[in-house]
Amino acid sequence: MVSGPDGSNSDTHEPPGEMIAVSLWRGQGSSGGLVRYDVPVRDNQTILDIVTHIQRNIDSTLSYRFACRVGMCGSCAMTVNGVPRWTCRTHAGQFTKNGRLTVEPLRNMPIIKDLVADMAPFFDKWQKAEGRFQGKDSRTDDVEPVRPDSPERKTADAGIECINCAICYAACDVVAWNPDYLGPAALNRAWTLMNDIRDTAGGERLRAVSAGDGCHNCHSHQSCMTFCPNDLNPTAAIAGLKRMAVRAVLKGEL
Amino acid sequence: MIGGHRNHPLWLAFALHRVSGLLLSLFLPAHFLVLGLAIDGAEDLDGFLVLTENPVVKLAEFGLVFLLAVHMFGGLRLLALEFLAWSPRQKTYAAASLAGGFFIACGFLLSAGA
Ligand code: SF4
Ligand code: SF4
Ligand code: FES
C-alpha cells in the first residue's frame, strides 16, 4: 500500500494530478453567473462525470438533470463551451481547451436553477404541433400492416429516433428570434406522423404546423441537424412539411 | 455573435444570404434614383454614368455583381432544398454558390476592364 504526500491511502485518494478549471453557470432564473471549480482529470471522463463530481464532492447544492447516462433518455443536455451537447456521451477531453471548460444550461428555455432548464415550453410545442398519434382502429381490430420498404415508412424511420433532448431547439436561432416558433423537434415529430399511414389527424396537423409560428419560419440553416446527437435531420423534415403545405394550398385543401 | 452553435458552414451560408440581401435592398433605392435621372433627359444620366469609369466605382460594381450572384445562387440552393428531394450535399452546394458568385463577379470585372 502506497501513502500519498498527506499520508492518505492511495486506494481511496488519487495523488494530486492534472486538473480541469470548470466554469459552471450557477443561479436561479435569469440572475446568476459562472463559478469556477477545479476538477481532477480522469480517463474517459464525460462532462456529466465532471458535473457529478462537483455536486458530490464540492457543492451539493448544485442542480442538474440526468437519468440514463447512456444517451437514451435525453435529459442531460447542457451547453458545453457554447454548443449544445448530450453531456453523458461527451468526453471532456474532446472539449477541454487549455485545461478549461464552460458548462451552462441549454439556451432558448427559461432557467429553473443552475444547469436545469425548464423544458415545459419545448414540450408544449409538441402538443401545439399535434405531435400525438391518432389512430382509427380499436383494440379489437387487426393490427394494420406497415410495409418496412414503403416510402412513407422509410421517411418516418429517418426521424423516429428522437430522444427529446432539446439540443436542436437550443441550437436554433429562429427559436431565439421568435420564442413562439414550434422548433425543429416538434416539427420533426409532426413529419414522422404525417408519414404514418395509420394516423388519421393529418389535416389538423398540417394546419397546426403551417400556421404562423410553424414550419415556414425555418431558415434552413441546419444548426438543428448539425448538433442533433442522434444524427436526425429536422431541416429535411421541415422542408417536407413545407412541400406538403404548398401542395395542400394548391389543391385548395389548406 | 458568430461562434458556438453558429460556427458551421451552413450557418455562415445563411448569414451571407441575409447580409447580401440586406445590402442589395440598400442598393435598390440608389439604383432607381439613377434610372430616374433618365426621365429628366439623357444628359443627366450620361453625366452620372461617366462616374462608372472611375476604378473605385468599378470595384464597387464588382462587389455589387458578387452580391447579386451569390444571393441568386444561394436562393436557388434554398429553393432546391425546400422543393426537391433532400440532398445531403448542402455544404458542397453552399460552397459552389460562393464560388459561382465570385466567378461571375470576376468575369464582370475583366469584361468591364477590357
Ligand atoms: S434549419 Fe430550421 S429548425 Fe433547424 S436550426 Fe435552422 S431554422 Fe431552426
Ligand atoms: S431531433 Fe435530435 S436534437 Fe432534437 S430533440 Fe430529437 S434527438 Fe434531440
Ligand atoms: S443521461 Fe440520458 S441521455 Fe444523457
GROMACS .gro file of C-alpha atoms and ligand atoms in nm:
model
  388
    1MET     CA    1   0.000   0.000   0.000
    2VAL     CA    2   0.139   0.340  -0.101
    3SER     CA    3   0.087   0.654   0.104
    4GLY     CA    4   0.022   0.989  -0.057
    5PRO     CA    5   0.210   1.308   0.042
    6ASP     CA    6  -0.055   1.388   0.301
    7GLY     CA    7  -0.032   1.036   0.440
    8SER     CA    8  -0.355   0.932   0.271
    9ASN     CA    9  -0.412   0.592   0.129
   10SER     CA   10  -0.373   0.585  -0.250
   11ASP     CA   11  -0.654   0.331  -0.282
   12THR     CA   12  -0.906   0.592  -0.180
   13HIS     CA   13  -0.734   0.920  -0.276
   14GLU     CA   14  -0.573   0.976  -0.614
   15PRO     CA   15  -0.240   1.158  -0.599
   16PRO     CA   16  -0.294   1.521  -0.700
   17GLY     CA   17  -0.271   1.519  -1.078
   18GLU     CA   18  -0.388   1.724  -1.370
   19MET     CA   19  -0.692   1.942  -1.303
   20ILE     CA   20  -0.958   2.100  -1.527
   21ALA     CA   21  -1.080   2.451  -1.447
   22VAL     CA   22  -1.456   2.417  -1.495
   23SER     CA   23  -1.675   2.728  -1.512
   24LEU     CA   24  -2.032   2.628  -1.426
   25TRP     CA   25  -2.334   2.853  -1.453
   26ARG     CA   26  -2.488   2.891  -1.108
   27GLY     CA   27  -2.800   3.087  -1.028
   28GLN     CA   28  -3.178   3.096  -1.040
   29GLY     CA   29  -3.400   3.227  -1.315
   30SER     CA   30  -3.224   3.499  -1.507
   31SER     CA   31  -2.980   3.602  -1.233
   32GLY     CA   32  -2.656   3.418  -1.193
   33GLY     CA   33  -2.312   3.373  -1.342
   34LEU     CA   34  -2.018   3.143  -1.396
   35VAL     CA   35  -1.848   2.992  -1.090
   36ARG     CA   36  -1.513   2.815  -1.116
   37TYR     CA   37  -1.445   2.467  -0.980
   38ASP     CA   38  -1.125   2.263  -1.012
   39VAL     CA   39  -1.193   1.903  -1.100
   40PRO     CA   40  -0.935   1.622  -1.132
   41VAL     CA   41  -0.886   1.475  -1.479
   42ARG     CA   42  -0.985   1.108  -1.515
   43ASP     CA   43  -0.965   0.866  -1.806
   44ASN     CA   44  -1.270   0.862  -2.033
   45GLN     CA   45  -1.436   1.129  -1.820
   46THR     CA   46  -1.761   1.270  -1.957
   47ILE     CA   47  -1.896   1.621  -1.900
   48LEU     CA   48  -2.168   1.459  -1.688
   49ASP     CA   49  -1.899   1.290  -1.474
   50ILE     CA   50  -1.744   1.632  -1.412
   51VAL     CA   51  -2.073   1.790  -1.310
   52THR     CA   52  -2.146   1.490  -1.086
   53HIS     CA   53  -1.800   1.520  -0.928
   54ILE     CA   54  -1.870   1.883  -0.840
   55GLN     CA   55  -2.212   1.802  -0.693
   56ARG     CA   56  -2.086   1.503  -0.489
   57ASN     CA   57  -1.753   1.644  -0.370
   58ILE     CA   58  -1.755   2.023  -0.384
   59ASP     CA   59  -2.104   2.172  -0.363
   60SER     CA   60  -2.406   1.951  -0.303
   61THR     CA   61  -2.648   2.238  -0.373
   62LEU     CA   62  -2.565   2.221  -0.748
   63SER     CA   63  -2.874   2.126  -0.953
   64TYR     CA   64  -2.856   1.938  -1.283
   65ARG     CA   65  -3.054   1.669  -1.459
   66PHE     CA   66  -2.971   1.323  -1.590
   67ALA     CA   67  -3.116   0.973  -1.585
   68CYS     CA   68  -2.985   0.700  -1.814
   69ARG     CA   69  -2.619   0.806  -1.863
   70VAL     CA   70  -2.611   0.614  -2.193
   71GLY     CA   71  -2.767   0.856  -2.441
   72MET     CA   72  -3.122   0.719  -2.426
   73CYS     CA   73  -3.332   0.950  -2.211
   74GLY     CA   74  -3.236   1.294  -2.343
   75SER     CA   75  -3.236   1.462  -2.001
   76CYS     CA   76  -2.869   1.558  -1.960
   77ALA     CA   77  -2.825   1.815  -2.238
   78MET     CA   78  -2.629   2.131  -2.147
   79THR     CA   79  -2.429   2.399  -2.325
   80VAL     CA   80  -2.063   2.297  -2.331
   81ASN     CA   81  -1.818   2.565  -2.445
   82GLY     CA   82  -2.104   2.742  -2.622
   83VAL     CA   83  -2.251   2.443  -2.807
   84PRO     CA   84  -2.542   2.222  -2.700
   85ARG     CA   85  -2.433   1.864  -2.618
   86TRP     CA   86  -2.562   1.548  -2.450
   87THR     CA   87  -2.326   1.552  -2.155
   88CYS     CA   88  -2.336   1.180  -2.075
   89ARG     CA   89  -2.192   1.097  -2.418
   90THR     CA   90  -1.949   1.387  -2.449
   91HIS     CA   91  -1.593   1.318  -2.343
   92ALA     CA   92  -1.439   1.606  -2.152
   93GLY     CA   93  -1.105   1.558  -2.327
   94GLN     CA   94  -1.263   1.639  -2.659
   95PHE     CA   95  -1.388   1.978  -2.533
   96THR     CA   96  -1.131   2.093  -2.276
   97LYS     CA   97  -0.930   2.383  -2.416
   98ASN     CA   98  -0.608   2.478  -2.231
   99GLY     CA   99  -0.737   2.294  -1.925
  100ARG     CA  100  -1.064   2.493  -1.926
  101LEU     CA  101  -1.426   2.405  -1.979
  102THR     CA  102  -1.750   2.602  -1.956
  103VAL     CA  103  -2.083   2.432  -1.879
  104GLU     CA  104  -2.411   2.626  -1.891
  105PRO     CA  105  -2.780   2.533  -1.913
  106LEU     CA  106  -2.938   2.489  -2.258
  107ARG     CA  107  -3.030   2.814  -2.426
  108ASN     CA  108  -3.375   2.919  -2.557
  109MET     CA  109  -3.551   2.793  -2.244
  110PRO     CA  110  -3.608   2.958  -1.907
  111ILE     CA  111  -3.357   2.852  -1.641
  112ILE     CA  112  -3.501   2.692  -1.328
  113LYS     CA  113  -3.176   2.666  -1.134
  114ASP     CA  114  -2.807   2.615  -1.216
  115LEU     CA  115  -2.785   2.373  -1.509
  116VAL     CA  116  -3.155   2.287  -1.519
  117ALA     CA  117  -3.355   2.449  -1.799
  118ASP     CA  118  -3.734   2.447  -1.793
  119MET     CA  119  -3.838   2.209  -2.073
  120ALA     CA  120  -4.211   2.291  -2.044
  121PRO     CA  121  -4.225   2.533  -2.341
  122PHE     CA  122  -4.037   2.278  -2.552
  123PHE     CA  123  -4.288   2.001  -2.478
  124ASP     CA  124  -4.588   2.234  -2.504
  125LYS     CA  125  -4.488   2.287  -2.866
  126TRP     CA  126  -4.501   1.913  -2.934
  127GLN     CA  127  -4.867   1.937  -2.835
  128LYS     CA  128  -4.921   2.250  -3.044
  129ALA     CA  129  -4.772   2.072  -3.346
  130GLU     CA  130  -5.024   1.787  -3.293
  131GLY     CA  131  -4.738   1.553  -3.212
  132ARG     CA  132  -4.980   1.282  -3.093
  133PHE     CA  133  -5.063   0.971  -3.292
  134GLN     CA  134  -5.433   0.938  -3.366
  135GLY     CA  135  -5.540   0.604  -3.500
  136LYS     CA  136  -5.873   0.485  -3.635
  137ASP     CA  137  -5.861   0.128  -3.513
  138SER     CA  138  -5.970  -0.001  -3.175
  139ARG     CA  139  -5.804  -0.281  -2.979
  140THR     CA  140  -6.040  -0.534  -3.133
  141ASP     CA  141  -5.928  -0.453  -3.488
  142ASP     CA  142  -5.640  -0.632  -3.654
  143VAL     CA  143  -5.304  -0.456  -3.649
  144GLU     CA  144  -5.267  -0.262  -3.972
  145PRO     CA  145  -4.959  -0.378  -4.161
  146VAL     CA  146  -4.697  -0.117  -4.244
  147ARG     CA  147  -4.453  -0.233  -4.508
  148PRO     CA  148  -4.094  -0.162  -4.395
  149ASP     CA  149  -3.989  -0.085  -4.754
  150SER     CA  150  -4.271   0.161  -4.829
  151PRO     CA  151  -4.154   0.520  -4.893
  152GLU     CA  152  -4.367   0.656  -4.605
  153ARG     CA  153  -4.222   0.410  -4.356
  154LYS     CA  154  -3.868   0.487  -4.470
  155THR     CA  155  -3.928   0.862  -4.436
  156ALA     CA  156  -4.078   0.821  -4.089
  157ASP     CA  157  -3.792   0.590  -3.989
  158ALA     CA  158  -3.538   0.860  -4.067
  159GLY     CA  159  -3.682   1.087  -3.798
  160ILE     CA  160  -3.814   0.850  -3.538
  161GLU     CA  161  -3.516   0.807  -3.306
  162CYS     CA  162  -3.562   1.143  -3.135
  163ILE     CA  163  -3.481   1.136  -2.762
  164ASN     CA  164  -3.646   1.475  -2.685
  165CYS     CA  165  -3.319   1.622  -2.564
  166ALA     CA  166  -3.394   1.975  -2.698
  167ILE     CA  167  -3.040   2.015  -2.830
  168CYS     CA  168  -3.175   2.112  -3.173
  169TYR     CA  169  -3.415   2.355  -3.007
  170ALA     CA  170  -3.128   2.519  -2.817
  171ALA     CA  171  -2.919   2.541  -3.135
  172CYS     CA  172  -3.195   2.702  -3.344
  173ASP     CA  173  -3.163   3.077  -3.389
  174VAL     CA  174  -3.519   3.111  -3.513
  175VAL     CA  175  -3.641   2.991  -3.171
  176ALA     CA  176  -3.422   3.262  -3.016
  177TRP     CA  177  -3.569   3.526  -3.251
  178ASN     CA  178  -3.932   3.408  -3.230
  179PRO     CA  179  -3.998   3.232  -2.898
  180ASP     CA  180  -4.332   3.102  -3.032
  181TYR     CA  181  -4.170   2.914  -3.324
  182LEU     CA  182  -4.258   2.545  -3.284
  183GLY     CA  183  -3.895   2.446  -3.335
  184PRO     CA  184  -3.713   2.158  -3.504
  185ALA     CA  185  -3.801   1.870  -3.269
  186ALA     CA  186  -4.178   1.924  -3.261
  187LEU     CA  187  -4.188   1.973  -3.639
  188ASN     CA  188  -3.973   1.664  -3.693
  189ARG     CA  189  -4.217   1.467  -3.479
  190ALA     CA  190  -4.511   1.603  -3.678
  191TRP     CA  191  -4.337   1.498  -4.001
  192THR     CA  192  -4.293   1.138  -3.882
  193LEU     CA  193  -4.666   1.124  -3.800
  194MET     CA  194  -4.760   1.274  -4.139
  195ASN     CA  195  -4.581   0.972  -4.287
  196ASP     CA  196  -4.756   0.721  -4.060
  197ILE     CA  197  -5.021   0.560  -4.281
  198ARG     CA  198  -5.227   0.457  -3.973
  199ASP     CA  199  -5.261   0.815  -3.848
  200THR     CA  200  -5.587   0.999  -3.916
  201ALA     CA  201  -5.512   1.353  -3.793
  202GLY     CA  202  -5.306   1.466  -4.094
  203GLY     CA  203  -5.535   1.754  -4.189
  204GLU     CA  204  -5.540   1.916  -3.845
  205ARG     CA  205  -5.170   1.858  -3.801
  206LEU     CA  206  -5.082   2.018  -4.134
  207ARG     CA  207  -5.292   2.319  -4.037
  208ALA     CA  208  -5.115   2.338  -3.699
  209VAL     CA  209  -4.761   2.311  -3.836
  210SER     CA  210  -4.811   2.552  -4.125
  211ALA     CA  211  -4.975   2.824  -3.914
  212GLY     CA  212  -4.800   3.149  -3.816
  213ASP     CA  213  -4.537   3.002  -3.584
  214GLY     CA  214  -4.487   2.680  -3.778
  215CYS     CA  215  -4.263   2.532  -4.043
  216HIS     CA  216  -4.249   2.837  -4.272
  217ASN     CA  217  -4.040   3.023  -4.011
  218CYS     CA  218  -3.746   2.787  -4.064
  219HIS     CA  219  -3.447   2.947  -4.237
  220SER     CA  220  -3.287   2.610  -4.322
  221HIS     CA  221  -2.954   2.696  -4.162
  222GLN     CA  222  -2.935   2.341  -4.034
  223SER     CA  223  -2.798   2.405  -3.686
  224CYS     CA  224  -3.055   2.150  -3.564
  225MET     CA  225  -2.916   1.883  -3.793
  226THR     CA  226  -2.557   1.980  -3.717
  227PHE     CA  227  -2.598   1.931  -3.342
  228CYS     CA  228  -2.859   1.653  -3.314
  229PRO     CA  229  -2.677   1.379  -3.120
  230ASN     CA  230  -2.877   1.109  -3.297
  231ASP     CA  231  -2.794   1.235  -3.645
  232LEU     CA  232  -3.155   1.321  -3.723
  233ASN     CA  233  -3.229   1.583  -3.986
  234PRO     CA  234  -3.511   1.814  -3.871
  235THR     CA  235  -3.429   2.053  -4.159
  236ALA     CA  236  -3.527   1.786  -4.411
  237ALA     CA  237  -3.841   1.706  -4.209
  238ILE     CA  238  -3.939   2.074  -4.206
  239ALA     CA  239  -3.873   2.105  -4.580
  240GLY     CA  240  -4.105   1.805  -4.624
  241LEU     CA  241  -4.377   1.980  -4.423
  242LYS     CA  242  -4.332   2.298  -4.629
  243ARG     CA  243  -4.376   2.098  -4.951
  244MET     CA  244  -4.681   1.921  -4.811
  245ALA     CA  245  -4.833   2.255  -4.709
  246VAL     CA  246  -4.769   2.412  -5.051
  247ARG     CA  247  -4.924   2.110  -5.223
  248ALA     CA  248  -5.228   2.132  -4.996
  249VAL     CA  249  -5.268   2.504  -5.072
  250LEU     CA  250  -5.250   2.436  -5.447
  251LYS     CA  251  -5.514   2.168  -5.411
  252GLY     CA  252  -5.730   2.408  -5.208
  253GLU     CA  253  -5.712   2.184  -4.901
  254LEU     CA  254  -5.542   2.436  -4.674
  255MET     CA  255  -2.208   3.685  -3.249
  256ILE     CA  256  -2.060   3.414  -3.469
  257GLY     CA  257  -1.921   3.123  -3.269
  258GLY     CA  258  -2.053   2.841  -3.056
  259HIS     CA  259  -2.361   2.690  -3.218
  260ARG     CA  260  -2.323   2.921  -3.519
  261ASN     CA  261  -1.977   2.801  -3.604
  262HIS     CA  262  -2.062   2.577  -3.901
  263PRO     CA  263  -2.056   2.633  -4.279
  264LEU     CA  264  -2.432   2.625  -4.337
  265TRP     CA  265  -2.496   2.892  -4.074
  266LEU     CA  266  -2.234   3.107  -4.248
  267ALA     CA  267  -2.413   3.041  -4.580
  268PHE     CA  268  -2.734   3.166  -4.415
  269ALA     CA  269  -2.554   3.477  -4.285
  270LEU     CA  270  -2.406   3.551  -4.628
  271HIS     CA  271  -2.751   3.517  -4.787
  272ARG     CA  272  -2.905   3.752  -4.529
  273VAL     CA  273  -2.628   4.014  -4.546
  274SER     CA  274  -2.617   4.012  -4.929
  275GLY     CA  275  -2.995   4.050  -4.935
  276LEU     CA  276  -2.984   4.347  -4.696
  277LEU     CA  277  -2.704   4.518  -4.888
  278LEU     CA  278  -2.888   4.467  -5.218
  279SER     CA  279  -3.201   4.620  -5.070
  280LEU     CA  280  -2.992   4.923  -4.966
  281PHE     CA  281  -2.861   4.949  -5.321
  282LEU     CA  282  -3.207   4.936  -5.485
  283PRO     CA  283  -3.320   5.293  -5.397
  284ALA     CA  284  -2.993   5.433  -5.535
  285HIS     CA  285  -3.043   5.222  -5.848
  286PHE     CA  286  -3.391   5.363  -5.906
  287LEU     CA  287  -3.272   5.715  -5.833
  288VAL     CA  288  -3.009   5.692  -6.107
  289LEU     CA  289  -3.257   5.538  -6.351
  290GLY     CA  290  -3.493   5.822  -6.262
  291LEU     CA  291  -3.236   6.070  -6.393
  292ALA     CA  292  -3.322   5.949  -6.744
  293ILE     CA  293  -3.673   6.088  -6.704
  294ASP     CA  294  -3.535   6.443  -6.700
  295GLY     CA  295  -3.320   6.384  -7.006
  296ALA     CA  296  -3.028   6.180  -7.128
  297GLU     CA  297  -2.762   6.434  -7.027
  298ASP     CA  298  -2.824   6.394  -6.654
  299LEU     CA  299  -2.794   6.018  -6.677
  300ASP     CA  300  -2.490   6.026  -6.904
  301GLY     CA  301  -2.329   6.282  -6.674
  302PHE     CA  302  -2.371   6.039  -6.390
  303LEU     CA  303  -2.265   5.732  -6.585
  304VAL     CA  304  -1.925   5.891  -6.657
  305LEU     CA  305  -1.857   5.818  -6.291
  306THR     CA  306  -1.862   5.446  -6.365
  307GLU     CA  307  -1.528   5.482  -6.542
  308ASN     CA  308  -1.372   5.557  -6.204
  309PRO     CA  309  -1.175   5.250  -6.077
  310VAL     CA  310  -1.324   5.283  -5.728
  311VAL     CA  311  -1.673   5.270  -5.874
  312LYS     CA  312  -1.564   4.972  -6.089
  313LEU     CA  313  -1.460   4.792  -5.773
  314ALA     CA  314  -1.791   4.877  -5.609
  315GLU     CA  315  -1.966   4.733  -5.915
  316PHE     CA  316  -1.764   4.415  -5.874
  317GLY     CA  317  -1.898   4.396  -5.518
  318LEU     CA  318  -2.249   4.456  -5.640
  319VAL     CA  319  -2.233   4.183  -5.905
  320PHE     CA  320  -2.085   3.948  -5.644
  321LEU     CA  321  -2.371   4.021  -5.403
  322LEU     CA  322  -2.630   3.969  -5.675
  323ALA     CA  323  -2.480   3.642  -5.798
  324VAL     CA  324  -2.415   3.497  -5.454
  325HIS     CA  325  -2.768   3.588  -5.344
  326MET     CA  326  -2.915   3.430  -5.657
  327PHE     CA  327  -2.719   3.104  -5.625
  328GLY     CA  328  -2.787   3.090  -5.250
  329GLY     CA  329  -3.158   3.139  -5.321
  330LEU     CA  330  -3.154   2.862  -5.581
  331ARG     CA  331  -2.991   2.629  -5.329
  332LEU     CA  332  -3.264   2.706  -5.075
  333LEU     CA  333  -3.539   2.653  -5.332
  334ALA     CA  334  -3.387   2.317  -5.426
  335LEU     CA  335  -3.354   2.225  -5.058
  336GLU     CA  336  -3.718   2.304  -4.991
  337PHE     CA  337  -3.883   2.180  -5.309
  338LEU     CA  338  -3.672   1.887  -5.432
  339ALA     CA  339  -3.588   1.559  -5.262
  340TRP     CA  340  -3.334   1.606  -4.981
  341SER     CA  341  -2.971   1.608  -5.082
  342PRO     CA  342  -2.702   1.559  -4.817
  343ARG     CA  343  -2.456   1.771  -5.017
  344GLN     CA  344  -2.571   2.110  -4.886
  345LYS     CA  345  -2.223   2.221  -4.780
  346THR     CA  346  -2.092   2.149  -5.129
  347TYR     CA  347  -2.377   2.344  -5.287
  348ALA     CA  348  -2.323   2.638  -5.050
  349ALA     CA  349  -1.952   2.643  -5.138
  350ALA     CA  350  -2.041   2.621  -5.508
  351SER     CA  351  -2.278   2.921  -5.471
  352LEU     CA  352  -1.997   3.124  -5.321
  353ALA     CA  353  -1.752   3.016  -5.590
  354GLY     CA  354  -2.012   3.084  -5.863
  355GLY     CA  355  -2.076   3.435  -5.729
  356PHE     CA  356  -1.706   3.510  -5.721
  357PHE     CA  357  -1.655   3.368  -6.070
  358ILE     CA  358  -1.930   3.582  -6.223
  359ALA     CA  359  -1.810   3.895  -6.043
  360CYS     CA  360  -1.453   3.837  -6.166
  361GLY     CA  361  -1.585   3.779  -6.518
  362PHE     CA  362  -1.770   4.110  -6.496
  363LEU     CA  363  -1.462   4.294  -6.375
  364LEU     CA  364  -1.248   4.151  -6.656
  365SER     CA  365  -1.501   4.227  -6.928
  366ALA     CA  366  -1.569   4.577  -6.790
  367GLY     CA  367  -1.198   4.648  -6.772
  368ALA     CA  368  -1.145   4.537  -7.133
  369SF4     S1  369  -3.293   2.451  -4.002
  369SF4    FE1  370  -3.482   2.547  -3.928
  369SF4     S2  371  -3.532   2.436  -3.740
  369SF4    FE2  372  -3.319   2.383  -3.792
  369SF4     S3  373  -3.196   2.526  -3.672
  369SF4    FE3  374  -3.233   2.621  -3.871
  369SF4     S4  375  -3.418   2.745  -3.851
  369SF4    FE4  376  -3.407   2.606  -3.675
  370SF4     S1  377  -3.426   1.593  -3.307
  370SF4    FE1  378  -3.225   1.532  -3.225
  370SF4     S2  379  -3.153   1.713  -3.112
  370SF4    FE2  380  -3.372   1.741  -3.146
  370SF4     S3  381  -3.470   1.665  -2.960
  370SF4    FE3  382  -3.464   1.496  -3.108
  370SF4     S4  383  -3.276   1.384  -3.063
  370SF4    FE4  384  -3.260   1.584  -2.962
  371FES     S1  385  -2.841   1.096  -1.919
  371FES    FE1  386  -2.983   1.010  -2.059
  371FES     S2  387  -2.918   1.091  -2.249
  371FES    FE2  388  -2.764   1.162  -2.113
   0.00000   0.00000   0.00000
